[in-house]
Amino acid sequence: MKHIVSGIQPTGSLNLGTYLGSIKNFVKLQDTYTDHHFLLFIADLHAITIPREKAFLRKTIKELSALYLAAGLKKERLSLFIQSEIEAHSQMAYLLQCFTYMGELERMTQFKEKAQKQEKGVTAGLFTYPSLMAGDILLYDAEYVPVGDDQKQHLELTRDLAERVNNRFDDFFTVPKPLIPEVGARIMSLTEPNKKMSKSDENVKSRILLLDDENIIRKRIMSAVTDSDQTIRFDKENKPGISNLMTIMSAITNQSIETIEASYKDATYQTFKQSVADVVVNELAPIKARYNALINSKELDAFLDEGAEYARKIAMKKVMKFNHKIGLGRKRK
Ligand code: TYM
């Protein structure tokens, strides 16, 4: 079975950027890649590369699991699981660290950005994070990895590691290809549209959370920072705020940017923002309703158990094979 693999960190309530750059894209891809099995997981091992409170982790892991399903992913051809429940992820991470060069990790933009923000010191886990991520993907011989723009560099490293191992140990891993959505791969902050919308931004007005109330969503969009030119035209450089709102509308409705431009040719920013708010509210309302029904259900736990079982079998086999391949342990007769 061919695999598509991706993960999201449980590091805060899911925001519209992560939703459009990943989950919404997975939903679309399930209809396109009908001969692939989807392995999607909650990357909780990644989350502890920065110190987190236990109660916070527990809550966000559960919330994110429910949101994956509430967002409309079909249960057929899908295994949803929690990364730490599959021991092979930690094992593979260690093995791959021994194939990763310090220089490669030092070059990672996300590491540099995140390290700078740490006040109490930078953990070794934050540094070796890309090797853990490579393991997540290579364990399942993923053919495709759907991610947003900010994960490109990690994917490149994963491909380099796969090729490095393949050169030494005759084509052991599938070299994965990134699948980056054409629209929505980088949703920007609503208050500083030159910055990515992020779970960790101190300014809550910069983002929309999937579970936000309708009036908050409307307020955030109506007060989104735009320019003073009043024409609805896509121009990331000179009109980042309005371009971001157009991207949000396009990623949700599947209308092209050109169609949106034409439809709102004579509209004011106020009218356009109202339409964007309507589109976002209509998209998120059913997700929220399904989330509320799922969050404390047995159905969710049962689905996560099933997903873990499917993933564990493949992952354990691959990591044991890798141990063996590189000469660890005893040779079996
Ligand atoms: P994370 O948890 O930061 O983000 C999850 C996914 O959402 C995308 N994303 C965005 N897309 C568009 N606009 C935004 N503003 C935005 N913010 C986030 C990210 O690109 C990502 O696809 N290391 C990964 C998680 C991970 C993973 C993996 C992904 C761990 N192992 C293996 C793929 C395969 C991360 O921190 O994503």
CSV table of C-alpha atoms and ligand atoms in Angstrom, one decimal:
chain,number,residue,atom,x,y,z
A,1,MET,CA,0.0,0.0,0.0
A,2,LYS,CA,1.3,3.5,-0.9
A,3,HIS,CA,1.4,5.9,2.0
A,4,ILE,CA,0.8,9.6,2.4
A,5,VAL,CA,2.1,10.8,5.8
A,6,SER,CA,1.8,14.1,7.7
A,7,GLY,CA,1.6,15.4,11.3
A,8,ILE,CA,0.7,18.4,13.3
A,9,GLN,CA,2.1,19.4,16.7
A,10,PRO,CA,-0.3,19.7,19.6
A,11,THR,CA,1.2,23.1,20.7
A,12,GLY,CA,-2.0,25.1,20.9
A,13,SER,CA,-5.5,25.3,19.6
A,14,LEU,CA,-5.6,24.8,15.9
A,15,ASN,CA,-5.6,28.0,13.9
A,16,LEU,CA,-6.9,28.8,10.5
A,17,GLY,CA,-3.4,28.8,9.0
A,18,THR,CA,-2.6,25.2,10.1
A,19,TYR,CA,-6.1,24.2,9.1
A,20,LEU,CA,-5.8,25.6,5.5
A,21,GLY,CA,-2.2,24.6,5.0
A,22,SER,CA,-2.6,21.1,6.3
A,23,ILE,CA,-6.0,19.5,7.4
A,24,LYS,CA,-8.1,21.1,4.7
A,25,ASN,CA,-5.5,20.1,2.1
A,26,PHE,CA,-5.5,16.5,3.5
A,27,VAL,CA,-9.3,16.4,2.9
A,28,LYS,CA,-8.8,17.5,-0.7
A,29,LEU,CA,-6.0,15.0,-1.2
A,30,GLN,CA,-8.1,12.1,0.0
A,31,ASP,CA,-10.2,12.6,-3.1
A,32,THR,CA,-7.2,12.9,-5.4
A,33,TYR,CA,-5.0,10.2,-4.2
A,34,THR,CA,-7.5,7.4,-4.0
A,35,ASP,CA,-5.0,4.6,-4.2
A,36,HIS,CA,-3.0,5.8,-1.1
A,37,HIS,CA,-3.5,5.2,2.5
A,38,PHE,CA,-3.3,8.3,4.7
A,39,LEU,CA,-1.3,8.2,8.0
A,40,LEU,CA,-1.9,11.3,9.9
A,41,PHE,CA,-0.7,11.9,13.4
A,42,ILE,CA,-0.4,14.2,16.4
A,43,ALA,CA,3.2,15.0,16.7
A,44,ASP,CA,3.4,15.1,20.5
A,45,LEU,CA,7.1,14.1,20.6
A,46,HIS,CA,7.8,17.2,18.6
A,47,ALA,CA,5.8,19.3,21.0
A,48,ILE,CA,8.1,18.6,24.0
A,49,THR,CA,11.2,20.0,22.2
A,50,ILE,CA,10.0,23.1,24.0
A,51,PRO,CA,9.0,22.7,27.6
A,52,ARG,CA,5.2,22.3,28.0
A,53,GLU,CA,2.8,21.8,30.9
A,54,LYS,CA,1.5,18.2,31.2
A,55,ALA,CA,-2.1,19.4,31.5
A,56,PHE,CA,-1.7,21.6,28.4
A,57,LEU,CA,-0.3,18.7,26.4
A,58,ARG,CA,-3.1,16.3,27.4
A,59,LYS,CA,-5.7,18.8,26.4
A,60,THR,CA,-4.2,19.8,23.1
A,61,ILE,CA,-3.5,16.2,22.0
A,62,LYS,CA,-7.1,15.3,22.5
A,63,GLU,CA,-8.4,18.5,21.0
A,64,LEU,CA,-6.3,18.1,17.9
A,65,SER,CA,-7.3,14.4,17.5
A,66,ALA,CA,-11.0,15.4,17.5
A,67,LEU,CA,-10.4,18.3,15.1
A,68,TYR,CA,-8.7,16.1,12.5
A,69,LEU,CA,-11.9,14.0,12.3
A,70,ALA,CA,-14.3,16.9,12.7
A,71,ALA,CA,-12.7,18.6,9.7
A,72,GLY,CA,-14.1,16.1,7.3
A,73,LEU,CA,-11.4,13.5,6.8
A,74,LYS,CA,-13.0,10.3,5.6
A,75,LYS,CA,-12.3,7.3,7.8
A,76,GLU,CA,-11.7,5.0,4.9
A,77,ARG,CA,-8.0,4.9,3.9
A,78,LEU,CA,-7.1,6.9,7.0
A,79,SER,CA,-5.1,5.9,10.1
A,80,LEU,CA,-5.0,8.6,12.7
A,81,PHE,CA,-2.7,8.1,15.7
A,82,ILE,CA,-0.6,9.8,18.4
A,83,GLN,CA,3.1,9.7,17.6
A,84,SER,CA,4.3,8.8,21.1
A,85,GLU,CA,2.1,5.7,21.2
A,86,ILE,CA,4.3,4.2,18.5
A,87,GLU,CA,7.7,3.6,20.1
A,88,ALA,CA,9.4,3.2,16.7
A,89,HIS,CA,9.3,7.0,16.2
A,90,SER,CA,11.7,7.6,19.0
A,91,GLN,CA,13.9,4.7,17.9
A,92,MET,CA,14.0,5.8,14.3
A,93,ALA,CA,14.8,9.4,15.4
A,94,TYR,CA,17.9,8.2,17.3
A,95,LEU,CA,19.1,6.1,14.4
A,96,LEU,CA,18.6,8.9,11.9
A,97,GLN,CA,20.4,11.4,14.2
A,98,CYS,CA,23.5,9.2,13.6
A,99,PHE,CA,23.1,9.9,9.9
A,100,THR,CA,22.5,13.7,10.3
A,101,TYR,CA,25.3,16.2,10.4
A,102,MET,CA,25.4,19.0,13.0
A,103,GLY,CA,25.9,21.5,10.2
A,104,GLU,CA,22.6,20.4,8.6
A,105,LEU,CA,20.7,20.9,11.8
A,106,GLU,CA,22.4,24.3,12.4
A,107,ARG,CA,21.1,25.5,9.1
A,108,MET,CA,17.5,24.9,9.9
A,109,THR,CA,15.6,28.2,9.8
A,110,GLN,CA,12.9,27.0,12.3
A,111,PHE,CA,15.6,25.9,14.7
A,112,LYS,CA,17.2,29.3,14.6
A,113,GLU,CA,13.9,31.1,15.0
A,114,LYS,CA,12.7,28.9,17.8
A,115,ALA,CA,16.0,28.8,19.6
A,116,GLN,CA,16.2,32.5,19.8
A,117,LYS,CA,12.9,32.7,21.6
A,118,GLN,CA,13.9,30.3,24.4
A,119,GLU,CA,14.6,32.1,27.6
A,120,LYS,CA,15.6,29.1,29.8
A,121,GLY,CA,18.0,27.4,27.3
A,122,VAL,CA,17.6,25.4,24.1
A,123,THR,CA,17.0,21.7,24.4
A,124,ALA,CA,19.0,19.1,22.5
A,125,GLY,CA,15.5,17.9,21.3
A,126,LEU,CA,14.8,21.1,19.6
A,127,PHE,CA,18.1,20.8,17.7
A,128,THR,CA,17.6,17.2,16.6
A,129,TYR,CA,13.9,17.7,15.8
A,130,PRO,CA,14.4,17.4,12.0
A,131,SER,CA,15.8,13.9,12.4
A,132,LEU,CA,12.7,12.9,14.4
A,133,MET,CA,10.5,14.4,11.6
A,134,ALA,CA,12.5,12.5,9.0
A,135,GLY,CA,11.9,9.3,10.9
A,136,ASP,CA,8.1,10.0,11.0
A,137,ILE,CA,8.1,10.0,7.3
A,138,LEU,CA,10.7,7.3,6.4
A,139,LEU,CA,9.3,4.7,8.8
A,140,TYR,CA,6.3,4.4,6.5
A,141,ASP,CA,8.1,4.8,3.2
A,142,ALA,CA,5.8,7.7,2.5
A,143,GLU,CA,5.6,8.6,-1.1
A,144,TYR,CA,4.1,12.0,-0.4
A,145,VAL,CA,4.1,14.4,2.5
A,146,PRO,CA,1.6,17.2,2.5
A,147,VAL,CA,2.8,20.2,4.4
A,148,GLY,CA,2.7,24.0,4.4
A,149,ASP,CA,5.5,26.1,3.1
A,150,ASP,CA,7.4,26.4,6.4
A,151,GLN,CA,8.2,22.7,6.4
A,152,LYS,CA,9.9,22.6,3.1
A,153,GLN,CA,13.4,22.7,4.5
A,154,HIS,CA,12.7,19.8,6.9
A,155,LEU,CA,11.4,17.8,3.9
A,156,GLU,CA,14.5,18.6,2.0
A,157,LEU,CA,16.6,17.3,4.8
A,158,THR,CA,14.4,14.1,5.0
A,159,ARG,CA,15.1,13.5,1.3
A,160,ASP,CA,18.8,14.0,1.8
A,161,LEU,CA,18.9,11.6,4.7
A,162,ALA,CA,16.9,9.0,2.7
A,163,GLU,CA,19.3,9.3,-0.2
A,164,ARG,CA,22.3,9.1,2.2
A,165,VAL,CA,21.1,5.9,3.7
A,166,ASN,CA,20.1,4.5,0.3
A,167,ASN,CA,23.6,5.1,-1.1
A,168,ARG,CA,25.1,3.1,1.7
A,169,PHE,CA,22.4,0.4,2.2
A,170,ASP,CA,20.9,-0.3,-1.2
A,171,ASP,CA,17.7,1.7,-1.5
A,172,PHE,CA,16.3,1.1,2.0
A,173,PHE,CA,14.0,4.1,2.1
A,174,THR,CA,11.5,5.6,-0.3
A,175,VAL,CA,12.5,9.2,-1.0
A,176,PRO,CA,9.4,11.2,-0.1
A,177,LYS,CA,8.0,14.1,-2.2
A,178,PRO,CA,6.5,17.2,-0.5
A,179,LEU,CA,2.9,18.1,-1.5
A,180,ILE,CA,2.6,21.9,-0.9
A,181,PRO,CA,-0.9,23.3,-1.6
A,182,GLU,CA,-1.0,25.9,-4.4
A,183,VAL,CA,-3.2,28.2,-2.3
A,184,GLY,CA,-3.0,28.3,1.5
A,185,ALA,CA,0.5,27.0,2.0
A,186,ARG,CA,1.3,30.1,4.0
A,187,ILE,CA,-1.6,31.9,5.7
A,188,MET,CA,-0.3,35.2,7.2
A,189,SER,CA,-1.0,36.9,10.5
A,190,LEU,CA,-4.1,39.1,10.5
A,191,THR,CA,-2.3,41.9,12.4
A,192,GLU,CA,1.2,41.7,10.7
A,193,PRO,CA,0.6,40.2,7.3
A,194,ASN,CA,4.3,39.8,6.5
A,195,LYS,CA,4.5,37.2,9.3
A,196,LYS,CA,3.1,33.6,9.2
A,197,MET,CA,-0.2,33.0,11.2
A,198,SER,CA,1.1,31.1,14.1
A,199,LYS,CA,-0.1,29.2,17.2
A,200,SER,CA,2.6,30.8,19.3
A,201,ASP,CA,2.1,34.5,18.3
A,202,GLU,CA,1.6,36.6,21.5
A,203,ASN,CA,-1.1,38.7,19.8
A,204,VAL,CA,-4.4,36.7,19.8
A,205,LYS,CA,-5.8,39.1,17.3
A,206,SER,CA,-3.3,37.8,14.7
A,207,ARG,CA,-5.1,34.5,14.3
A,208,ILE,CA,-8.4,32.7,14.1
A,209,LEU,CA,-8.8,29.5,16.1
A,210,LEU,CA,-11.0,26.8,14.7
A,211,LEU,CA,-13.1,26.7,17.8
A,212,ASP,CA,-13.5,30.5,18.1
A,213,ASP,CA,-17.0,32.0,18.5
A,214,GLU,CA,-18.6,33.4,15.4
A,215,ASN,CA,-18.5,37.0,16.7
A,216,ILE,CA,-14.7,36.7,17.5
A,217,ILE,CA,-14.0,35.4,14.0
A,218,ARG,CA,-16.0,38.3,12.4
A,219,LYS,CA,-14.2,40.8,14.6
A,220,ARG,CA,-10.7,39.5,13.8
A,221,ILE,CA,-11.4,39.6,10.0
A,222,MET,CA,-13.1,43.0,10.1
A,223,SER,CA,-10.1,44.4,12.0
A,224,ALA,CA,-7.4,42.6,9.9
A,225,VAL,CA,-4.6,45.0,8.9
A,226,THR,CA,-4.9,46.1,5.2
A,227,ASP,CA,-3.5,48.9,3.1
A,228,SER,CA,-5.2,52.2,2.4
A,229,ASP,CA,-5.5,51.8,-1.4
A,230,GLN,CA,-9.1,50.3,-1.4
A,231,THR,CA,-8.7,48.0,-4.5
A,232,ILE,CA,-9.1,44.3,-4.1
A,233,ARG,CA,-6.1,43.1,-6.0
A,234,PHE,CA,-3.7,40.3,-5.3
A,235,ASP,CA,-0.2,41.7,-4.6
A,236,LYS,CA,1.6,39.9,-1.9
A,237,GLU,CA,4.4,42.4,-1.7
A,238,ASN,CA,2.5,45.7,-1.7
A,239,LYS,CA,-0.8,44.5,-0.4
A,240,PRO,CA,0.0,41.6,1.9
A,241,GLY,CA,-3.1,42.0,4.1
A,242,ILE,CA,-5.7,42.0,1.4
A,243,SER,CA,-3.8,39.3,-0.5
A,244,ASN,CA,-3.9,37.1,2.6
A,245,LEU,CA,-7.7,37.6,2.9
A,246,MET,CA,-8.0,36.6,-0.8
A,247,THR,CA,-5.9,33.5,-0.2
A,248,ILE,CA,-8.1,32.5,2.8
A,249,MET,CA,-11.2,32.9,0.6
A,250,SER,CA,-9.7,31.0,-2.3
A,251,ALA,CA,-8.4,28.1,-0.1
A,252,ILE,CA,-11.9,27.7,1.4
A,253,THR,CA,-14.1,28.2,-1.6
A,254,ASN,CA,-11.7,26.8,-4.3
A,255,GLN,CA,-12.4,29.9,-6.4
A,256,SER,CA,-9.3,31.1,-8.2
A,257,ILE,CA,-7.7,34.4,-7.1
A,258,GLU,CA,-8.7,35.9,-10.5
A,259,THR,CA,-12.3,35.0,-10.0
A,260,ILE,CA,-12.3,36.6,-6.6
A,261,GLU,CA,-10.6,39.7,-8.0
A,262,ALA,CA,-13.3,40.0,-10.7
A,263,SER,CA,-16.2,39.4,-8.3
A,264,TYR,CA,-15.0,42.1,-5.9
A,265,LYS,CA,-13.8,44.6,-8.5
A,266,ASP,CA,-16.0,47.4,-7.3
A,267,ALA,CA,-16.4,46.3,-3.7
A,268,THR,CA,-15.0,48.2,-0.7
A,269,TYR,CA,-12.7,46.5,1.8
A,270,GLN,CA,-15.5,46.6,4.3
A,271,THR,CA,-17.8,44.5,2.0
A,272,PHE,CA,-15.0,42.2,1.0
A,273,LYS,CA,-14.1,41.5,4.6
A,274,GLN,CA,-17.7,40.8,5.4
A,275,SER,CA,-17.7,38.2,2.6
A,276,VAL,CA,-14.5,36.6,3.9
A,277,ALA,CA,-15.9,36.5,7.4
A,278,ASP,CA,-19.1,34.8,6.1
A,279,VAL,CA,-17.0,32.2,4.2
A,280,VAL,CA,-14.8,31.5,7.2
A,281,VAL,CA,-17.8,31.3,9.6
A,282,ASN,CA,-19.7,28.9,7.3
A,283,GLU,CA,-16.6,26.7,6.9
A,284,LEU,CA,-15.9,26.4,10.6
A,285,ALA,CA,-19.5,26.1,12.0
A,286,PRO,CA,-20.0,22.4,11.0
A,287,ILE,CA,-16.5,21.5,12.1
A,288,LYS,CA,-17.2,22.9,15.5
A,289,ALA,CA,-20.5,21.0,15.7
A,290,ARG,CA,-18.8,17.7,14.8
A,291,TYR,CA,-16.0,18.5,17.2
A,292,ASN,CA,-18.4,18.9,20.1
A,293,ALA,CA,-20.0,15.6,19.3
A,294,LEU,CA,-16.6,13.8,19.0
A,295,ILE,CA,-14.5,15.2,21.8
A,296,ASN,CA,-15.7,13.0,24.6
A,297,SER,CA,-16.8,10.1,22.5
A,298,LYS,CA,-15.7,6.5,22.6
A,299,GLU,CA,-15.6,6.6,18.8
A,300,LEU,CA,-12.6,8.9,18.9
A,301,ASP,CA,-10.6,6.7,21.2
A,302,ALA,CA,-11.5,3.6,19.2
A,303,PHE,CA,-10.4,5.3,16.0
A,304,LEU,CA,-7.1,6.3,17.5
A,305,ASP,CA,-6.5,2.8,18.8
A,306,GLU,CA,-7.2,1.4,15.4
A,307,GLY,CA,-4.9,3.9,13.8
A,308,ALA,CA,-2.1,3.2,16.3
A,309,GLU,CA,-2.4,-0.5,15.6
A,310,TYR,CA,-2.1,-0.1,11.8
A,311,ALA,CA,0.9,2.3,12.2
A,312,ARG,CA,2.7,0.3,14.8
A,313,LYS,CA,2.9,-2.8,12.7
A,314,ILE,CA,4.5,-1.0,9.8
A,315,ALA,CA,6.8,1.2,11.9
A,316,MET,CA,8.1,-1.6,14.2
A,317,LYS,CA,8.9,-3.8,11.2
A,318,LYS,CA,10.8,-1.0,9.4
A,319,VAL,CA,12.9,0.1,12.4
A,320,MET,CA,13.8,-3.5,13.2
A,321,LYS,CA,14.9,-4.0,9.6
A,322,PHE,CA,16.9,-0.8,9.8
A,323,ASN,CA,18.7,-1.9,12.9
A,324,HIS,CA,19.5,-5.1,11.2
A,325,LYS,CA,20.5,-3.4,7.9
A,326,ILE,CA,23.1,-1.1,9.6
A,327,GLY,CA,24.6,-4.0,11.6
A,328,LEU,CA,23.1,-3.6,15.1
A,329,GLY,CA,22.2,-6.6,17.3
A,330,ARG,CA,22.9,-10.2,16.3
A,331,LYS,CA,22.7,-11.7,12.9
A,332,ARG,CA,19.8,-14.1,12.7
A,333,LYS,CA,20.5,-17.5,11.4
B,1,TYM,P1,3.1,22.4,12.7
B,1,TYM,O1,2.4,21.7,13.8
B,1,TYM,O2,3.8,23.7,13.0
B,1,TYM,O3,2.1,22.7,11.5
B,1,TYM,C1,1.3,21.7,11.0
B,1,TYM,C2,1.1,21.9,9.5
B,1,TYM,O4,0.4,23.2,9.2
B,1,TYM,C3,1.2,24.0,8.3
B,1,TYM,N1,1.1,25.4,8.7
B,1,TYM,C4,0.6,26.4,7.9
B,1,TYM,N2,0.2,26.3,6.7
B,1,TYM,C5,-0.2,27.5,6.1
B,1,TYM,N3,-0.2,28.7,6.8
B,1,TYM,C6,0.2,28.8,8.1
B,1,TYM,N4,0.2,29.9,8.7
B,1,TYM,C7,0.7,27.6,8.7
B,1,TYM,N5,1.1,27.3,10.0
B,1,TYM,C8,1.4,25.9,10.0
B,1,TYM,C9,2.6,23.5,8.5
B,1,TYM,O5,3.4,23.7,7.4
B,1,TYM,C10,2.4,22.0,8.7
B,1,TYM,O6,2.2,21.3,7.5
B,1,TYM,N6,7.2,19.6,12.2
B,1,TYM,C11,5.8,19.7,11.8
B,1,TYM,C12,4.9,18.5,12.2
B,1,TYM,C13,5.5,17.2,11.8
B,1,TYM,C14,5.3,16.6,10.5
B,1,TYM,C15,6.0,15.4,10.6
B,1,TYM,C16,4.8,17.0,9.3
B,1,TYM,C17,6.1,16.4,12.6
B,1,TYM,N7,6.5,15.3,11.8
B,1,TYM,C18,6.1,14.5,9.5
B,1,TYM,C19,4.9,16.2,8.2
B,1,TYM,C20,5.5,14.9,8.3
B,1,TYM,C21,5.2,21.0,12.4
B,1,TYM,O7,5.8,21.5,13.4
B,1,TYM,O8,4.1,21.4,11.9
